[in-house]
Short mmCIF file of C-alpha atoms in Angstrom, two decimals:
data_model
loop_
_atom_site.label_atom_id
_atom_site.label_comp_id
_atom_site.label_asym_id
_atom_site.label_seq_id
_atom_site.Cartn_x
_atom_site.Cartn_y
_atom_site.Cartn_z
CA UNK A 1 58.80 -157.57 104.47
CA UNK A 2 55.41 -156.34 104.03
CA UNK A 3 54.16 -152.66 104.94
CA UNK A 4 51.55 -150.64 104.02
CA UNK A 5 50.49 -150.56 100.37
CA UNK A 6 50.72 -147.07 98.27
CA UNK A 7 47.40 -145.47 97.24
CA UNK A 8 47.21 -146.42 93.43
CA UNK A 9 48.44 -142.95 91.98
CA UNK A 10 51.44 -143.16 93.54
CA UNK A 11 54.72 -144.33 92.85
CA UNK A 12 56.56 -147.58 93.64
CA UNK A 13 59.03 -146.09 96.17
CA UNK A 14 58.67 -145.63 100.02
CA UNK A 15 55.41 -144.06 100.57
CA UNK A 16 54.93 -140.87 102.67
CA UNK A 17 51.58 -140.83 104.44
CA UNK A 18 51.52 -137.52 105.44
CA UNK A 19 50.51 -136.24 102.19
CA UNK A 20 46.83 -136.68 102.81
CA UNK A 21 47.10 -137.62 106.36
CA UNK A 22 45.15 -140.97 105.46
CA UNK A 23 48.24 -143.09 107.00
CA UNK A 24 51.63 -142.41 108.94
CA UNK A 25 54.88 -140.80 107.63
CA UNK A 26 57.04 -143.07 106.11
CA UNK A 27 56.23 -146.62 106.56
CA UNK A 28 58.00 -149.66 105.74
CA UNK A 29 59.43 -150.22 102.10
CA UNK A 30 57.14 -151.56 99.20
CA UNK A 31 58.79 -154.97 98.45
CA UNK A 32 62.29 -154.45 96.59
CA UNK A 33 61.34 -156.55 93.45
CA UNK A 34 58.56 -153.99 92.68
CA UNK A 35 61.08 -150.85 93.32
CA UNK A 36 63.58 -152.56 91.42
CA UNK A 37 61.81 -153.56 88.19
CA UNK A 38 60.11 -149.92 88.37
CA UNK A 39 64.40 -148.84 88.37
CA UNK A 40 65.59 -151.56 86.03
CA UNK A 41 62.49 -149.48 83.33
CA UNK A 42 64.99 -146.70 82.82
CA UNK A 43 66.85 -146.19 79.59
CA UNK A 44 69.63 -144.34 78.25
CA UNK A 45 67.25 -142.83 75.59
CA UNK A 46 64.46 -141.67 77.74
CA UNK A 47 67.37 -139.93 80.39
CA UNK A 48 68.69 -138.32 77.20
CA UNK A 49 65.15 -137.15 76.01
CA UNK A 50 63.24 -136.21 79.35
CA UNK A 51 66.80 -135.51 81.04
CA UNK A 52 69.77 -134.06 79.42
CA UNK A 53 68.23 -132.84 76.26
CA UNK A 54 65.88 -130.32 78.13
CA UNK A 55 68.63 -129.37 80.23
CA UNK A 56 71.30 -128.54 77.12
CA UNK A 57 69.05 -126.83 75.65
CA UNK A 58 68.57 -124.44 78.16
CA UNK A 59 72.34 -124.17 78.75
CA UNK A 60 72.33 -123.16 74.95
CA UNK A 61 69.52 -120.18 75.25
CA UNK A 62 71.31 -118.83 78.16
CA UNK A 63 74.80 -119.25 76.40
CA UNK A 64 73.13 -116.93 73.50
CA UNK A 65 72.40 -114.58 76.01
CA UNK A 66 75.26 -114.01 77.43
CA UNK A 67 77.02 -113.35 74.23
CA UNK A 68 74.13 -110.99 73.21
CA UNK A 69 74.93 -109.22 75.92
CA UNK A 70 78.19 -108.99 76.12
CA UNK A 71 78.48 -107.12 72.49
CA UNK A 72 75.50 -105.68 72.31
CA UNK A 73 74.96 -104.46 75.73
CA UNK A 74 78.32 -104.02 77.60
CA UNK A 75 79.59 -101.46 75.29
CA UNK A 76 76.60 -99.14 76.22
CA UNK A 77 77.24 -98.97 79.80
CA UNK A 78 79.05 -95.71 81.07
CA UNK A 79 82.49 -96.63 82.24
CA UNK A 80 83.08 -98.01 85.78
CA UNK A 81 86.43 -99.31 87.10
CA UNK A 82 84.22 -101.74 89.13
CA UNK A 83 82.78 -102.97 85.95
CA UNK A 84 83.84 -105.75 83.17
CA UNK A 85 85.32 -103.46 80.34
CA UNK A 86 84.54 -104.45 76.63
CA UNK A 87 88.17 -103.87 75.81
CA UNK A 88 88.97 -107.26 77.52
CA UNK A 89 85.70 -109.24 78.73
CA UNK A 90 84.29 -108.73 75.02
CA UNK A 91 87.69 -109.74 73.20
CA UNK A 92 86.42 -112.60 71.02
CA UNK A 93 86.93 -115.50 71.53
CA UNK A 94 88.30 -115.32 75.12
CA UNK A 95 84.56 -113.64 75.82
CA UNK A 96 83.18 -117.39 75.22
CA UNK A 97 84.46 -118.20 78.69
CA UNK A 98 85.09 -114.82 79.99
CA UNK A 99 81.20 -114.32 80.57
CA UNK A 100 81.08 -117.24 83.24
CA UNK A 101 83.61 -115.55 85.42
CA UNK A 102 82.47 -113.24 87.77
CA UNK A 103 82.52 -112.59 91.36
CA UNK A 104 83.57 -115.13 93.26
CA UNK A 105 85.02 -116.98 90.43
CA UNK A 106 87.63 -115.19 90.75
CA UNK A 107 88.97 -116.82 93.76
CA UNK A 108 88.35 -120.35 93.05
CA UNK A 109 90.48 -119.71 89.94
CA UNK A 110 93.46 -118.21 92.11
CA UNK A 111 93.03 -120.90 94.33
CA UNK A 112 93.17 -123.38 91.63
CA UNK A 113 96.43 -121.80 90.18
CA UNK A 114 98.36 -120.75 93.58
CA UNK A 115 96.75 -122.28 96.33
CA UNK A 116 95.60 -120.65 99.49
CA UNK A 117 96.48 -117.41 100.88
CA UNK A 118 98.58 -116.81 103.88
CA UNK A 119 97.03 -116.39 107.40
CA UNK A 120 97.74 -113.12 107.67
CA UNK A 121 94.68 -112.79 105.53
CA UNK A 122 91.93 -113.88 107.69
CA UNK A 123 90.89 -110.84 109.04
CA UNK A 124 90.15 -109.56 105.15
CA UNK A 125 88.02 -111.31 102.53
CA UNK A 126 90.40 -114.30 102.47
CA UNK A 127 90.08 -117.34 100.53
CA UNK A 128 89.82 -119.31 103.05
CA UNK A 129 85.77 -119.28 103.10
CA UNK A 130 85.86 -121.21 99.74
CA UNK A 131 86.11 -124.98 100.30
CA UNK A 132 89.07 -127.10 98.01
CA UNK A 133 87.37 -129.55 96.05
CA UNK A 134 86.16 -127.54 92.94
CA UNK A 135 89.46 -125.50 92.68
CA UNK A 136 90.91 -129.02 93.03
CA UNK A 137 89.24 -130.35 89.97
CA UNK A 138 89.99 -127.01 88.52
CA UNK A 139 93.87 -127.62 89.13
CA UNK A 140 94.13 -130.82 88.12
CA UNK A 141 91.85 -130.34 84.21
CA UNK A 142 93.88 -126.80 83.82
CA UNK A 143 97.70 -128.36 83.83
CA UNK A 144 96.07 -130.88 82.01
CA UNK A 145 95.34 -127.97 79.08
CA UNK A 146 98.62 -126.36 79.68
CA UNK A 147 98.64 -124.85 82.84
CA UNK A 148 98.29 -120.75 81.57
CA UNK A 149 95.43 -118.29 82.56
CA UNK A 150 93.17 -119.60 79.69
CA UNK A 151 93.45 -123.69 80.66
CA UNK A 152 92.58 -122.63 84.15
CA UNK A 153 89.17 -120.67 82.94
CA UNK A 154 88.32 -123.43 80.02
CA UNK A 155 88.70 -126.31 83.32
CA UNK A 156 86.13 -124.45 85.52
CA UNK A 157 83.88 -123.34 83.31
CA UNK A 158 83.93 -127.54 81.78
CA UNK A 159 83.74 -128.71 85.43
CA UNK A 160 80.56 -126.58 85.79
CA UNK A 161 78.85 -128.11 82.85
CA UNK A 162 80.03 -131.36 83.09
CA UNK A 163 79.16 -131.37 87.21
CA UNK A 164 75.54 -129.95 85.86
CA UNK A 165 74.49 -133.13 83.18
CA UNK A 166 76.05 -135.61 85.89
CA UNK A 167 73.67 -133.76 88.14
CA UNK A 168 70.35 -133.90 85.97
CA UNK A 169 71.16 -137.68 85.29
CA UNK A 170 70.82 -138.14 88.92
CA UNK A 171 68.14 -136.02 89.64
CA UNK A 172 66.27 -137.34 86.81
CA UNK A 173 66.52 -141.51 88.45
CA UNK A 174 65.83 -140.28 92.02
CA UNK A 175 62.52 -138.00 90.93
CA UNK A 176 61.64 -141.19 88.65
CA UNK A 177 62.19 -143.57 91.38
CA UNK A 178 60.22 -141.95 94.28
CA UNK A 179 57.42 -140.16 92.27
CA UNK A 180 57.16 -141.86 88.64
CA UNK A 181 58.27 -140.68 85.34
CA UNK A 182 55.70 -138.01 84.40
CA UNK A 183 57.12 -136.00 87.60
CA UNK A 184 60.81 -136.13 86.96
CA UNK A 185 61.39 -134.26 83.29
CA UNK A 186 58.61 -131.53 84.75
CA UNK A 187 60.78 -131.30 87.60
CA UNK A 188 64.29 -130.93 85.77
CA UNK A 189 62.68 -128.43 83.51
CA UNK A 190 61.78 -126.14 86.46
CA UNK A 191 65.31 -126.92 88.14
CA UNK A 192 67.03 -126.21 84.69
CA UNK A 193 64.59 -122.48 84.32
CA UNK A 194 65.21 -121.78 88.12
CA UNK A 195 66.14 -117.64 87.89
CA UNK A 196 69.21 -118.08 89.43
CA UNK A 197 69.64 -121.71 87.28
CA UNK A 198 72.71 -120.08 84.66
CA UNK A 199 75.07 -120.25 88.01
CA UNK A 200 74.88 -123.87 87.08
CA UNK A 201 77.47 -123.56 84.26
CA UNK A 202 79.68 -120.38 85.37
CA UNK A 203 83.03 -120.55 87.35
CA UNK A 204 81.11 -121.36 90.52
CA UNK A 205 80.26 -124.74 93.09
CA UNK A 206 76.82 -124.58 92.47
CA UNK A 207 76.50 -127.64 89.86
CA UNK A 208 79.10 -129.92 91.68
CA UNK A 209 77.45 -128.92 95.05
CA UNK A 210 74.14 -129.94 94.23
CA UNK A 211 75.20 -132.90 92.21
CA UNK A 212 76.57 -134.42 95.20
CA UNK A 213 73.39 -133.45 97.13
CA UNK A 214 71.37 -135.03 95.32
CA UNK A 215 73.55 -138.47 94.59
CA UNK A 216 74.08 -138.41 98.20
CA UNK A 217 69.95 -138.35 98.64
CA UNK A 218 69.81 -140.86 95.27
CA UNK A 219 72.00 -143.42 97.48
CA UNK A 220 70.59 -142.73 100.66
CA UNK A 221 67.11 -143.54 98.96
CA UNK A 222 68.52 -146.88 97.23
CA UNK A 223 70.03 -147.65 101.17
CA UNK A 224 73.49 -147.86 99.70
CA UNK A 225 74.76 -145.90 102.67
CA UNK A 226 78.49 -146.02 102.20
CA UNK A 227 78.22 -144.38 98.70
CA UNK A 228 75.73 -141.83 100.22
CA UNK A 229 78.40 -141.04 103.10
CA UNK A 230 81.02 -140.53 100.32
CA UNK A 231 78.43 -138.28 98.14
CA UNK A 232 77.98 -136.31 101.22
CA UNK A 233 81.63 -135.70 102.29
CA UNK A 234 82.32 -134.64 98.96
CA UNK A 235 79.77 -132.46 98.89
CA UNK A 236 80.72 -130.80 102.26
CA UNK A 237 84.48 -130.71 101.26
CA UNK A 238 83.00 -128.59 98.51
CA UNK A 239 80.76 -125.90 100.52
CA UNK A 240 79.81 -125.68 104.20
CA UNK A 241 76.32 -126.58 102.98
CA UNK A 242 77.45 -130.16 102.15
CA UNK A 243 77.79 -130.82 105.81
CA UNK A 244 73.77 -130.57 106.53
CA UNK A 245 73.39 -133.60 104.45
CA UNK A 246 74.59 -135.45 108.07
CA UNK A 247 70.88 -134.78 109.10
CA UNK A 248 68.67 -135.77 106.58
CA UNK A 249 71.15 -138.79 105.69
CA UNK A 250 71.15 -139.83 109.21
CA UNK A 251 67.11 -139.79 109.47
CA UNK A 252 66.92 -141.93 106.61
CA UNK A 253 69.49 -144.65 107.93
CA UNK A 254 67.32 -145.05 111.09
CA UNK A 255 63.83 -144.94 109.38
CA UNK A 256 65.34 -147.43 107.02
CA UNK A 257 67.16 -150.26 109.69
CA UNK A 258 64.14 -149.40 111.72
CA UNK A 259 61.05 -150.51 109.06
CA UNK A 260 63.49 -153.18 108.40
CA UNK A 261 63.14 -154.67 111.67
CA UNK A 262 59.95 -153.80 112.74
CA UNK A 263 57.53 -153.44 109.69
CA UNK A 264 54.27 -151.54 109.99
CA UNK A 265 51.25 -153.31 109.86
CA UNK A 266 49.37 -153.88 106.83
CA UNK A 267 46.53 -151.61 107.89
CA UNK A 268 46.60 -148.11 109.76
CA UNK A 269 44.07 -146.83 112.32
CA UNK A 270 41.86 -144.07 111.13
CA UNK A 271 42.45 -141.76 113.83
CA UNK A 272 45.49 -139.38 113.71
CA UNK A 273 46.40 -139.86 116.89
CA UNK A 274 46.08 -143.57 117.52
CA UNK A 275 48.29 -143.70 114.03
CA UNK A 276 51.05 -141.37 115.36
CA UNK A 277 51.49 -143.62 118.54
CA UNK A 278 51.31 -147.12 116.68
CA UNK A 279 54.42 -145.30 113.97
CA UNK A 280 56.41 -144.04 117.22
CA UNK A 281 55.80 -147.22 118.68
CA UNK A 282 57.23 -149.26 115.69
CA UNK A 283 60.08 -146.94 115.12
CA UNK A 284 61.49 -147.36 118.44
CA UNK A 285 61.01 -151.11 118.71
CA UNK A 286 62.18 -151.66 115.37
CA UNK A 287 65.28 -149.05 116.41
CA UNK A 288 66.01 -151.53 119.46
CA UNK A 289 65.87 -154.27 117.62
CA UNK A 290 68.33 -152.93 114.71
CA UNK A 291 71.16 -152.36 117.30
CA UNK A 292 71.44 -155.79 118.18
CA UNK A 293 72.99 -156.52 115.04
CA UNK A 294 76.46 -155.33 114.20
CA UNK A 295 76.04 -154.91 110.73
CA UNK A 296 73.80 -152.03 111.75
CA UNK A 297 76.21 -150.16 113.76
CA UNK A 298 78.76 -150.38 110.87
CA UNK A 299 76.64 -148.91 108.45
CA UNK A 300 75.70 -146.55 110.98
CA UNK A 301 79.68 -145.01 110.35
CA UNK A 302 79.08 -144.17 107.16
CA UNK A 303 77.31 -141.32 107.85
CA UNK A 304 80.34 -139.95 109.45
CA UNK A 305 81.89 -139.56 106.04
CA UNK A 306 79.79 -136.31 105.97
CA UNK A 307 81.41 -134.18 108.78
CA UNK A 308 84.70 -135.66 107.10
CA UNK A 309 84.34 -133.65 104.26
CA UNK A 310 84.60 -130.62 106.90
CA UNK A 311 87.46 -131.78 108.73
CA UNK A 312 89.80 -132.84 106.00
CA UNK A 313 89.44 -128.77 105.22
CA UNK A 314 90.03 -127.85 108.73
CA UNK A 315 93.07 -129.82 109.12
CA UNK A 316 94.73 -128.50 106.17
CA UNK A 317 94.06 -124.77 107.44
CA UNK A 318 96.15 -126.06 110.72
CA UNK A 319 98.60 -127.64 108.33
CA UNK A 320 99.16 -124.95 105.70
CA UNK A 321 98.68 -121.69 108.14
CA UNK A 322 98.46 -123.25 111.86
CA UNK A 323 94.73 -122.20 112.19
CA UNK A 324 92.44 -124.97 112.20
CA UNK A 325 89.52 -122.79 112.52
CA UNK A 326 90.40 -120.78 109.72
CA UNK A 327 87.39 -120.72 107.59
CA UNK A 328 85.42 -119.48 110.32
CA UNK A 329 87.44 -116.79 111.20
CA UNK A 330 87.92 -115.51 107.97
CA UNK A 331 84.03 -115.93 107.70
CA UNK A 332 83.40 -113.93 110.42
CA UNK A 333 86.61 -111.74 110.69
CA UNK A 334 86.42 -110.90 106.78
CA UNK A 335 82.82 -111.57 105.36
CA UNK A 336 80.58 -110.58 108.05
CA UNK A 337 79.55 -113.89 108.02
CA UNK A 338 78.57 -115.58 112.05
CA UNK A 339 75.83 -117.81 113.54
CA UNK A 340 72.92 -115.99 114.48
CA UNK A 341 69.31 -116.74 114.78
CA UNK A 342 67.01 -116.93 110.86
CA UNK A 343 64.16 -114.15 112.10
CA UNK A 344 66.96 -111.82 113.58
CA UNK A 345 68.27 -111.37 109.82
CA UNK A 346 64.84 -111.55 108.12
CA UNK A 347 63.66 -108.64 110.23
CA UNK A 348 66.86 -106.81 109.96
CA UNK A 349 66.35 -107.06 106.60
CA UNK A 350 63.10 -106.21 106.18
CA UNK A 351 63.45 -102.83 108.03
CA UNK A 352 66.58 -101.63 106.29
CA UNK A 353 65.70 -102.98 102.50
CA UNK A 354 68.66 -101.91 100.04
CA UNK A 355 66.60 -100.69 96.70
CA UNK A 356 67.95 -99.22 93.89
CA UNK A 357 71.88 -100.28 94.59
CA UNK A 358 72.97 -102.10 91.95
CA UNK A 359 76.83 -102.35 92.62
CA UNK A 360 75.47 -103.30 96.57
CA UNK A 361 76.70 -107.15 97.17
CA UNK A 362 72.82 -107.81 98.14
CA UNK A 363 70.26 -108.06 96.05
CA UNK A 364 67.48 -107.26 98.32
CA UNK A 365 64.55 -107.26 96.65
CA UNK A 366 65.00 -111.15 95.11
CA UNK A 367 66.68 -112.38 98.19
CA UNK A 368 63.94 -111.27 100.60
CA UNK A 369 61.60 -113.05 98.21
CA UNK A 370 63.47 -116.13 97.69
CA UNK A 371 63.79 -116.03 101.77
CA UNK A 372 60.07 -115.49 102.68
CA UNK A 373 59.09 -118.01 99.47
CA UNK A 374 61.26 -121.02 100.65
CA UNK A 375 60.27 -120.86 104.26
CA UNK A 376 57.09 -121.58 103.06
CA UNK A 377 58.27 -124.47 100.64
CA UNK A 378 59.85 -126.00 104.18
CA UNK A 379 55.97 -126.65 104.99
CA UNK A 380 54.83 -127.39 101.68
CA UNK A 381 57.58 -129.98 101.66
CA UNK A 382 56.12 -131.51 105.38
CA UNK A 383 53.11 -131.95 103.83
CA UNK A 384 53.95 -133.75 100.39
CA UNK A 385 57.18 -135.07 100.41
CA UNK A 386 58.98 -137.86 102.26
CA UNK A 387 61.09 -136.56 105.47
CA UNK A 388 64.22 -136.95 103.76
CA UNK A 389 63.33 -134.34 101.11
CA UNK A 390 61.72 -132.44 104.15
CA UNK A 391 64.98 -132.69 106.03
CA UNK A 392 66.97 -131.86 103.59
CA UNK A 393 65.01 -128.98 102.31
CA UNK A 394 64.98 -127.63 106.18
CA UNK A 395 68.35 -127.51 106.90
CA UNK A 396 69.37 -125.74 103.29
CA UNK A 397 66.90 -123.18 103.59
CA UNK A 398 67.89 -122.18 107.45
CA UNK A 399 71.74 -122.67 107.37
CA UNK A 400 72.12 -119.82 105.22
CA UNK A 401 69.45 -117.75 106.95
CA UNK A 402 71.35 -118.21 110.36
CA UNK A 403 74.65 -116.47 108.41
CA UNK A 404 74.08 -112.64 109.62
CA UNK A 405 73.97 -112.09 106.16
CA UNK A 406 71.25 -112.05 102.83
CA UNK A 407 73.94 -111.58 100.44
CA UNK A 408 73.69 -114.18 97.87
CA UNK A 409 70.61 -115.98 99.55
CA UNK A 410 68.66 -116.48 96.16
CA UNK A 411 71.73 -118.51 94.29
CA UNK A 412 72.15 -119.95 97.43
CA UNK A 413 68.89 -121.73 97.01
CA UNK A 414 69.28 -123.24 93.94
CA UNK A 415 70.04 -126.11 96.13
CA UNK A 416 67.09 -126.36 97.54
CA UNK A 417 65.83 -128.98 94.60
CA UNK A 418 62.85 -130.39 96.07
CA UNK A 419 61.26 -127.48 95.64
CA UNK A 420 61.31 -127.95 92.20
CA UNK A 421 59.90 -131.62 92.74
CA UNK A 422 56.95 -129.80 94.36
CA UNK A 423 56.17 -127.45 91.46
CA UNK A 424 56.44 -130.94 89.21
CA UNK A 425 53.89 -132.27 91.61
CA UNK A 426 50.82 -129.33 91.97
CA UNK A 427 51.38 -128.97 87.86
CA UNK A 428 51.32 -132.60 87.15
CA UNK A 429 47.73 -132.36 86.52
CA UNK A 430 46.38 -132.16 83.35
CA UNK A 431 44.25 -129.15 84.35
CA UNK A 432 47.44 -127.42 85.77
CA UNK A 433 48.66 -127.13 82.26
CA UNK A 434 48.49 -123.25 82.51
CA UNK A 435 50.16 -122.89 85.84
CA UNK A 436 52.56 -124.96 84.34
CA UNK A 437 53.01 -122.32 81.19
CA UNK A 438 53.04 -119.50 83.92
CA UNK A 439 55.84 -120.97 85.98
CA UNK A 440 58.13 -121.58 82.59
CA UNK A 441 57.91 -118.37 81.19
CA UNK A 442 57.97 -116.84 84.40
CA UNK A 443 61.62 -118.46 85.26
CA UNK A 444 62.84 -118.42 82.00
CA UNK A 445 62.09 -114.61 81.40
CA UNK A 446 63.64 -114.32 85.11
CA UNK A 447 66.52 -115.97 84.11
CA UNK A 448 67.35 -113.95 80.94
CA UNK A 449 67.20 -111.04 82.82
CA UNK A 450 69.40 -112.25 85.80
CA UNK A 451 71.97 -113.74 83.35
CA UNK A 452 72.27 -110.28 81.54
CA UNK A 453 73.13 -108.80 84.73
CA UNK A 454 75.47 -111.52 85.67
CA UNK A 455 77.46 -110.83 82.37
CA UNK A 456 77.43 -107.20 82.77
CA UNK A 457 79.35 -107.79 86.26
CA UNK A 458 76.44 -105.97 88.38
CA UNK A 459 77.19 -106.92 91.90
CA UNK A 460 73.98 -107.26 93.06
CA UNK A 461 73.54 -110.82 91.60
CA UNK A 462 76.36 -112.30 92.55
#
C-alpha cells in the first residue's frame, strides 16, 4: 500500500499535509517496514538518556525545593488554621511525603482507606467527583506497606512517580515515532519543566491520567486498537477527561481502515481545493469499502472500551448509594461544576478577575493565561500536527472550559502534551537555540515558584 511520500525532513510515520498546505491531511501510511525499522532503532539506553534521565532529574530539583521550603520557608508564615503548620507538615521525616499532599489529595487518600462517602453527601463537596482507579492503586500498594496512615501516603505519592517514568517512556516512543528523535527528548524536557509539571509526582491523577493518554494515542498510532480502547477506559475510569479520548481515538480508527482500503494517490493536485475534494473523496470510498469486511466492524468495538471506563463508575454510584448519576450531581450540586458554553466562562472571567487572593480556590491570573494561551495552541496544533494530536488537543482544552468553572484550569492542562511537541518543533532549529534557553528557564523558574506555593498549602494553586 503505497501513498504519498513524506517531504525529506520529515519523519517516517503518517504524514500530515496540512503543515505547509503542499498536500492533504493525513494520507495513507508510509509502508510498515520503513515505520517499523525506524521503531525497532530504539534502545533501552537512549530512552534512559534522552527519556527518563532528564525527567528524574527534574523530579530531584523540584524534590529539593520542596524541602527548602518547607523548613526554611513555612516557619515564617504568620499562623493560619487554613494553612499546613510546621509543627506537623515539617516533622522530619514524615515531611518527605507530607509535601506532596495537598488539596485534593486529601480525598483520594480517604477514598483509598474508607471508600466512598454516603449519598447524603452529594449536595456538599463529596467524593464522588474523584474517579476510583488511582485511589484503587492507592488501596491496594498501602495494605501492601501495612495498611496505617503512612503506607497509604508512601503508595500515592510512589504511584505518582512511578505512573510519571511509565509516562515519559511512552511519550518518548510516540514523539520518536511520528516526528524523529531530535524532537522527542526536546519535547519531554518542556513536558517535564511545564509550571504546573511538579503535580506529576504529588498525591494527585495527573501522571497516571496522562500516561494513559498518551499510551492510548501511542497504540492508536501503532493501529493496535484494542490496547488503545483499554488505555482509554483506564484513563476515563481515572478522570472525566479520559472519556474525550473516544473522539480523537475514533478519528484515527476510520482515517486508518479508510487509507487502508482506499490509498491516496501517489501524487496530489496543486490546488487546495481540487486536493480537499480528491482526500474527501478517498476517505469516503475507502470508508465504504472498509465496512464490507467484518474484521472492521469488530475493531470498530474497541473504541467502546473508552465510555466503559465512565460507566463502570456510574454503575457503582447506583450500586453503593442508588444514584447512578452521582458524580454529576455532586459536581454540580457540590462543586459548582455544570456544562456550559467555553466563551460564557472566559468572559465571566475576564470581567470579574480575582487578584491578590491567595487562599481563593482560583488562581486567576495563570489560569486566564493558560486559557487564552491553549486556545491558541488548538490552531497551532491544526496547522502542524496530525488530526489525532489536533483532536485530542481540542477536546482537552474545551472540556474543562465548558465546566462553569476556572478553578484549577492551568494543572488541568498539563494534559494537553502536544503542546509541548509543538514547542519541540518551532525550537528544533538550530537557530532557535535561544528561544529554546528562554522557554527552559522560563518554566523551570515558573515551576520553582509554583511548587513553593504548592508546599506552603496556598490555595490558589491547587
Amino acid at each position: 500500500m503505497q501513498g504519498l511520500q513524506p517531504p525529506a525532513d520529515q519523519p517516517a510515520a503518517d504524514v500530515d499535509l496540512h503543515k505547509d498546505r503542499s498536500s492533504l491531511q493525513e494520507p495513507s501510511q508510509l509502508p510498515r517496514i520503513q515505520a517499523r525499522a525506524n521503531f525497532d532503532r530504539v534502545t533501552l539506553p537512549e530512552i534512559w538518556r534522552n527519556a527518563f534521565l532528564p525527567y528524574l532529574g527534574t523530579r530531584l530539583i523540584i524534590f529539593v525545593i520542596g524541602i527548602l521550603a518547607t523548613y526554611y520557608v513555612m516557619p515564617l508564615m504568620t499562623s493560619n488554621p487554613r494553612l499546613p503548620s510546621f509543627s506537623t507538615w515539617g516533622a522530619f521525616p514524615q515531611s518527605f511525603l507530607l509535601m506532596w499532599q495537598h488539596f485534593d489529595s486529601g480525598f483520594y487518600l480517604d477514598i483509598a482507606r474508607h471508600g466512598y462517602w454516603p449519598a447524603s453527601t452529594l449536595h456538599s463537596r463529596s467524593d464522588w467527583v474523584f474517579y476510583p482507579l488511582y485511589p484503587l492503586l492507592i488501596a491496594g500498594l498501602g495494605r501492601l506497606f501495612g495498611g496505617n496512615a503512612t503506607a497509604f501516603n508512601l503508595a500515592g505519592v510512589l504511584l505518582s512517580n512511578i505512573a510519571g517514568v511509565v509516562m515519559i517512556g511512552y511519550f518518548y516512543l510516540l514523539v520518536r515515532r511520528d516526528f524523529g528523535e531530535k524532537i522527542a527528548p526536546r519535547a519531554i524536557l518542556y513536558l517535564a519543566l511545564f509550571p504546573l509539571a511538579f503535580f506529576l509526582s504529588a498525591v494527585y491523577t495527573e501522571s497516571l491520567l496522562l500516561c494513559l493518554s498518551i499510551a492510548c494515542i501511542y497504540y492508536a498510532r501503532k493501529q493496535a486498537w484494542w490496547l488503545a480502547g483499554l488505555c482509554g477506559g483506564l484513563a476515563a475510569f481515572t478522570r472525566l477527561q479520559g472519556v474525550a479520548l473516544a473522539v480523537p481515538l475514533a478519528w484515527e480508527y476510520l482515517r486508518a481502515v479508510s487509507a487502508r482500503s482506499m490509498p491516496l494517490p501517489g501524487e496530489a493536485p496543486q490546488r487546495l481545493s481540487e486536493r480537499l475534494r480528491l482526500w474527501f473523496s478517498y476517505y469516503f470510498r475507502g470508508l465504504g469499502l472498509a465496512a464490507r469486511q467484518v474484521k472492521n466492524w469488530l475493531n470498530a468495538l474497541s473504541i467502546g472500551l473508552v465510555p466503559c471506563g465512565l460507566l463502570a463508575f456510574m454503575t457503582y454510584g447506583f450500586l453503593d448509594i442508588g444514584d447512578f448519576l452521582a458524580t454529576f450531581h455532586t459536581s454540580d450540586w457540590g462543586w459548582g461544576r455544570r456544562i456550559s458554553p467555553p466563551w460564557r466562562l472566559l468572559l465571566y472571567s475576564l470581567k470579574h478577575p480575582i487578584l491578590g487572593q491567595p487562599l481563593n480556590w482560583n488562581f486567576w491570573v495563570l489560569n486566564i493565561v493558560a486559557a487564552f494561551a491553549f486556545l491558541a495552541v488548538i490552531i497551532w496544533a491544526f496547522r502542524r500536527l496530525p488530526m489525532i494530536y489536533t483532536l485530542y488537543t481540542a477536546v482537552t482544552v474545551l472540556l474543562p472550559l465548558s465546566s462553569n468553572s476556572l478553578n484549577s484550569l492551568a494543572r488541568y492542562y498539563l494534559l494537553v502534551f502536544p503542546a509541548f511537541i509543538l514547542l519541540a518543533l518551532l525550537t528544533g532549529k538550530d537557530e532557535k537555540q535561544h528561544l529554546h534557553n528562554f522557554i527552559v528557564a522560563g518554566f523551570a523558574a515558573l515551576q520553582a515558584i509554583l511548587m513553593v506555593f504548592f508546599v506552603l498549602g496556598i490555595f490558589a494553586i491547587a
